[in-house]
GROMACS .gro file of C-alpha atoms in nm:
model
  215
    1MET     CA    1  -0.687  -2.121  -2.007
    2TYR     CA    2  -0.411  -2.384  -1.980
    3ASP     CA    3  -0.193  -2.551  -2.244
    4ASP     CA    4  -0.127  -2.925  -2.276
    5ASN     CA    5   0.135  -2.905  -2.001
    6HIS     CA    6  -0.121  -2.753  -1.762
    7TYR     CA    7   0.044  -2.412  -1.756
    8PRO     CA    8  -0.175  -2.103  -1.783
    9THR     CA    9  -0.152  -1.941  -2.127
   10ASP     CA   10  -0.335  -1.623  -2.033
   11ILE     CA   11  -0.136  -1.446  -1.762
   12ARG     CA   12  -0.278  -1.130  -1.611
   13GLU     CA   13  -0.013  -0.886  -1.494
   14TYR     CA   14  -0.060  -0.588  -1.265
   15LEU     CA   15   0.181  -0.311  -1.168
   16TYR     CA   16   0.103  -0.120  -0.849
   17LYS     CA   17   0.285   0.181  -0.708
   18ILE     CA   18   0.310   0.165  -0.328
   19LEU     CA   19   0.439   0.457  -0.121
   20VAL     CA   20   0.650   0.401   0.192
   21ILE     CA   21   0.648   0.723   0.392
   22GLY     CA   22   0.725   0.849   0.741
   23ASP     CA   23   0.982   1.051   0.932
   24LEU     CA   24   1.356   1.022   0.880
   25GLY     CA   25   1.514   0.718   1.044
   26THR     CA   26   1.198   0.520   1.104
   27GLY     CA   27   1.330   0.220   0.908
   28LYS     CA   28   1.150   0.258   0.576
   29THR     CA   29   1.449   0.147   0.370
   30SER     CA   30   1.513  -0.150   0.601
   31ILE     CA   31   1.151  -0.262   0.568
   32ILE     CA   32   1.170  -0.249   0.189
   33LYS     CA   33   1.505  -0.432   0.176
   34ARG     CA   34   1.374  -0.703   0.406
   35TYR     CA   35   1.051  -0.747   0.211
   36VAL     CA   36   1.202  -0.739  -0.139
   37HIS     CA   37   1.544  -0.901  -0.085
   38ASN     CA   38   1.508  -1.060   0.262
   39ILE     CA   39   1.820  -0.882   0.388
   40PHE     CA   40   1.885  -0.651   0.681
   41SER     CA   41   2.170  -0.416   0.762
   42ILE     CA   42   2.223  -0.151   1.028
   43ASN     CA   43   2.438   0.050   0.788
   44TYR     CA   44   2.181   0.190   0.544
   45LYS     CA   45   2.232   0.555   0.462
   46SER     CA   46   1.938   0.793   0.477
   47THR     CA   47   1.745   0.803   0.153
   48ILE     CA   48   1.783   1.128  -0.038
   49GLY     CA   49   1.480   1.220  -0.246
   50VAL     CA   50   1.325   0.892  -0.351
   51ASP     CA   51   1.437   0.534  -0.414
   52PHE     CA   52   1.265   0.239  -0.580
   53ALA     CA   53   1.237  -0.135  -0.534
   54LEU     CA   54   1.034  -0.398  -0.718
   55LYS     CA   55   0.869  -0.704  -0.566
   56VAL     CA   56   0.722  -0.960  -0.808
   57ILE     CA   57   0.454  -1.187  -0.667
   58GLN     CA   58   0.280  -1.488  -0.821
   59TRP     CA   59  -0.058  -1.397  -0.677
   60SER     CA   60  -0.237  -1.692  -0.838
   61PRO     CA   61  -0.162  -1.940  -1.120
   62ASP     CA   62  -0.274  -1.686  -1.379
   63THR     CA   63  -0.198  -1.357  -1.201
   64VAL     CA   64   0.138  -1.184  -1.152
   65VAL     CA   65   0.160  -0.870  -0.941
   66ARG     CA   66   0.452  -0.626  -0.952
   67MET     CA   67   0.471  -0.403  -0.647
   68GLN     CA   68   0.679  -0.092  -0.713
   69LEU     CA   69   0.777   0.036  -0.368
   70TRP     CA   70   0.865   0.405  -0.351
   71ASP     CA   71   1.091   0.487  -0.058
   72ILE     CA   72   1.024   0.856   0.010
   73ALA     CA   73   1.293   1.033   0.212
   74GLY     CA   74   1.179   1.150   0.554
   75GLN     CA   75   1.324   1.495   0.504
   76GLU     CA   76   1.095   1.540   0.203
   77LYS     CA   77   0.789   1.548   0.428
   78PHE     CA   78   0.515   1.787   0.334
   79SER     CA   79   0.728   1.946   0.060
   80GLY     CA   80   0.595   2.036  -0.282
   81LEU     CA   81   0.789   1.743  -0.427
   82THR     CA   82   0.574   1.484  -0.253
   83ARG     CA   83   0.289   1.563  -0.490
   84VAL     CA   84   0.511   1.445  -0.777
   85TYR     CA   85   0.624   1.136  -0.586
   86TYR     CA   86   0.271   1.041  -0.482
   87LYS     CA   87   0.126   1.060  -0.833
   88GLU     CA   88  -0.048   0.739  -0.949
   89ALA     CA   89   0.013   0.557  -0.619
   90VAL     CA   90  -0.257   0.306  -0.527
   91ALA     CA   91  -0.165   0.242  -0.162
   92ALA     CA   92   0.075   0.346   0.113
   93LEU     CA   93   0.267   0.222   0.414
   94VAL     CA   94   0.317   0.490   0.680
   95VAL     CA   95   0.604   0.407   0.915
   96TYR     CA   96   0.703   0.533   1.258
   97ASP     CA   97   0.966   0.428   1.512
   98VAL     CA   98   0.819   0.285   1.835
   99THR     CA   99   1.123   0.414   2.030
  100ARG     CA  100   1.075   0.776   1.915
  101PRO     CA  101   0.737   0.923   2.010
  102LYS     CA  102   0.785   1.229   1.790
  103THR     CA  103   0.775   1.006   1.480
  104PHE     CA  104   0.434   0.881   1.594
  105GLU     CA  105   0.317   1.238   1.649
  106ALA     CA  106   0.407   1.311   1.286
  107VAL     CA  107   0.192   1.027   1.149
  108PRO     CA  108  -0.133   1.230   1.120
  109LYS     CA  109   0.051   1.497   0.921
  110TRP     CA  110   0.192   1.236   0.684
  111LYS     CA  111  -0.155   1.086   0.638
  112ALA     CA  112  -0.317   1.426   0.581
  113ASP     CA  113  -0.048   1.517   0.328
  114LEU     CA  114  -0.101   1.185   0.152
  115ASP     CA  115  -0.480   1.226   0.135
  116SER     CA  116  -0.449   1.580   0.002
  117LYS     CA  117  -0.225   1.483  -0.288
  118VAL     CA  118  -0.340   1.144  -0.419
  119SER     CA  119  -0.667   0.951  -0.434
  120LEU     CA  120  -0.833   0.657  -0.608
  121PRO     CA  121  -1.022   0.713  -0.937
  122GLY     CA  122  -1.347   0.755  -0.744
  123GLY     CA  123  -1.196   1.025  -0.525
  124GLU     CA  124  -1.160   0.819  -0.207
  125PRO     CA  125  -0.827   0.801  -0.019
  126ILE     CA  126  -0.583   0.534  -0.126
  127PRO     CA  127  -0.558   0.235   0.114
  128ALA     CA  128  -0.300   0.296   0.387
  129ILE     CA  129  -0.174   0.091   0.679
  130LEU     CA  130   0.040   0.199   0.973
  131LEU     CA  131   0.364   0.023   1.064
  132ALA     CA  132   0.488   0.059   1.421
  133ASN     CA  133   0.846  -0.029   1.340
  134LYS     CA  134   1.155  -0.136   1.536
  135THR     CA  135   0.970  -0.349   1.789
  136ASP     CA  136   1.292  -0.549   1.827
  137LEU     CA  137   1.440  -0.261   2.028
  138HIS     CA  138   1.200  -0.333   2.314
  139GLU     CA  139   1.231  -0.642   2.533
  140ASP     CA  140   0.855  -0.666   2.501
  141PRO     CA  141   0.765  -0.640   2.128
  142ASN     CA  142   0.426  -0.498   2.225
  143ALA     CA  143   0.565  -0.227   2.454
  144GLY     CA  144   0.382   0.098   2.394
  145LEU     CA  145   0.137  -0.067   2.154
  146ASP     CA  146  -0.200  -0.079   2.323
  147PRO     CA  147  -0.419  -0.263   2.068
  148GLN     CA  148  -0.736  -0.073   2.154
  149GLU     CA  149  -0.562   0.265   2.142
  150MET     CA  150  -0.390   0.177   1.814
  151ASP     CA  151  -0.717   0.056   1.661
  152LYS     CA  152  -0.885   0.380   1.768
  153PHE     CA  153  -0.599   0.588   1.624
  154CYS     CA  154  -0.623   0.405   1.291
  155GLU     CA  155  -0.999   0.455   1.277
  156GLU     CA  156  -0.968   0.827   1.353
  157HIS     CA  157  -0.699   0.886   1.091
  158GLY     CA  158  -0.819   0.662   0.811
  159PHE     CA  159  -0.576   0.370   0.835
  160LEU     CA  160  -0.710   0.027   0.744
  161LYS     CA  161  -0.497  -0.149   1.004
  162TRP     CA  162  -0.172  -0.133   1.199
  163PHE     CA  163   0.112  -0.380   1.243
  164GLY     CA  164   0.400  -0.390   1.490
  165THR     CA  165   0.701  -0.462   1.268
  166SER     CA  166   1.073  -0.527   1.282
  167ALA     CA  167   1.294  -0.535   0.975
  168LYS     CA  168   1.571  -0.688   1.185
  169ASP     CA  169   1.357  -0.979   1.308
  170ASN     CA  170   1.142  -0.988   0.993
  171SER     CA  171   0.831  -0.955   1.210
  172ASN     CA  172   0.494  -0.892   1.043
  173ILE     CA  173   0.639  -0.730   0.730
  174ASP     CA  174   0.515  -0.999   0.491
  175ASP     CA  175   0.178  -1.005   0.669
  176ALA     CA  176   0.141  -0.628   0.641
  177ALA     CA  177   0.233  -0.626   0.272
  178ARG     CA  178  -0.004  -0.911   0.193
  179PHE     CA  179  -0.289  -0.741   0.378
  180LEU     CA  180  -0.230  -0.422   0.179
  181LEU     CA  181  -0.204  -0.608  -0.150
  182GLU     CA  182  -0.530  -0.791  -0.083
  183GLU     CA  183  -0.695  -0.454  -0.027
  184ILE     CA  184  -0.549  -0.323  -0.354
  185MET     CA  185  -0.677  -0.625  -0.545
  186ASN     CA  186  -1.020  -0.584  -0.388
  187LYS     CA  187  -1.028  -0.218  -0.490
  188GLU     CA  188  -0.920  -0.317  -0.841
  189ALA     CA  189  -1.206  -0.567  -0.864
  190GLU     CA  190  -1.455  -0.311  -0.731
  191HIS     CA  191  -1.338  -0.052  -0.984
  192ALA     CA  192  -1.363  -0.301  -1.272
  193HIS     CA  193  -1.712  -0.402  -1.161
  194GLN     CA  194  -1.820  -0.038  -1.136
  195GLN     CA  195  -1.683   0.037  -1.484
  196ALA     CA  196  -1.870  -0.260  -1.627
  197GLN     CA  197  -2.188  -0.147  -1.452
  198ASP     CA  198  -2.147   0.209  -1.582
  199THR     CA  199  -2.099   0.077  -1.935
  200THR     CA  200  -2.413  -0.135  -1.906
  201ASP     CA  201  -2.610   0.162  -1.775
  202ARG     CA  202  -2.493   0.383  -2.063
  203VAL     CA  203  -2.589   0.121  -2.321
  204GLN     CA  204  -2.935   0.088  -2.171
  205LEU     CA  205  -2.983   0.466  -2.165
  206ASN     CA  206  -2.876   0.497  -2.528
  207GLN     CA  207  -3.104   0.222  -2.657
  208PRO     CA  208  -3.388   0.365  -2.871
  209ARG     CA  209  -3.727   0.340  -2.715
  210ALA     CA  210  -3.987   0.131  -2.893
  211LYS     CA  211  -4.237   0.345  -3.079
  212GLU     CA  212  -4.583   0.333  -2.940
  213GLY     CA  213  -4.834   0.176  -3.177
  214CYS     CA  214  -5.127   0.375  -3.302
  215CYS     CA  215  -5.493   0.262  -3.318
   0.00000   0.00000   0.00000
């Protein structure tokens, strides 16, 4: 609905909690700072515990989305605290450093920990994408990123997609976030549709049956 000045009067607002996880020093904070504030610095200190950032997006003329990005410290990995941090998250970015193979080796553990501690209302894993970060440190941005191997890895470990990213060069960060947000919105629509269908089914089941007539 729009008023006389053609502005929407019914604004739908959504707040989504997004986790940003991965080993220490993979660039999680830099990715968030670049995405939310469009800034980059080489002097960020390691996150201790958890940090927050908020990105507000005008998704459509009548829809505003607030993405609450949770920057989980790398040293918190697989600890009991992550269950608290993960609570109510609807999606995740898992980050590794393309120049440090051990951070890639840790990705399956991060994903398994994530899947064991948070899920969607229907019980399925929350949407997650993989960010191969710091591509700017290679002369060839695609060095070490074989598309077929990366696609296979994502399929095997339950990632929707992967992106080679650089917070310094601002490469693919917006694209990755938009892809994830589109997936979140699709899941939201599916959940709303399923709830409506369940309500309809319950109403039909509870309707009294017509009495059979007698001769």
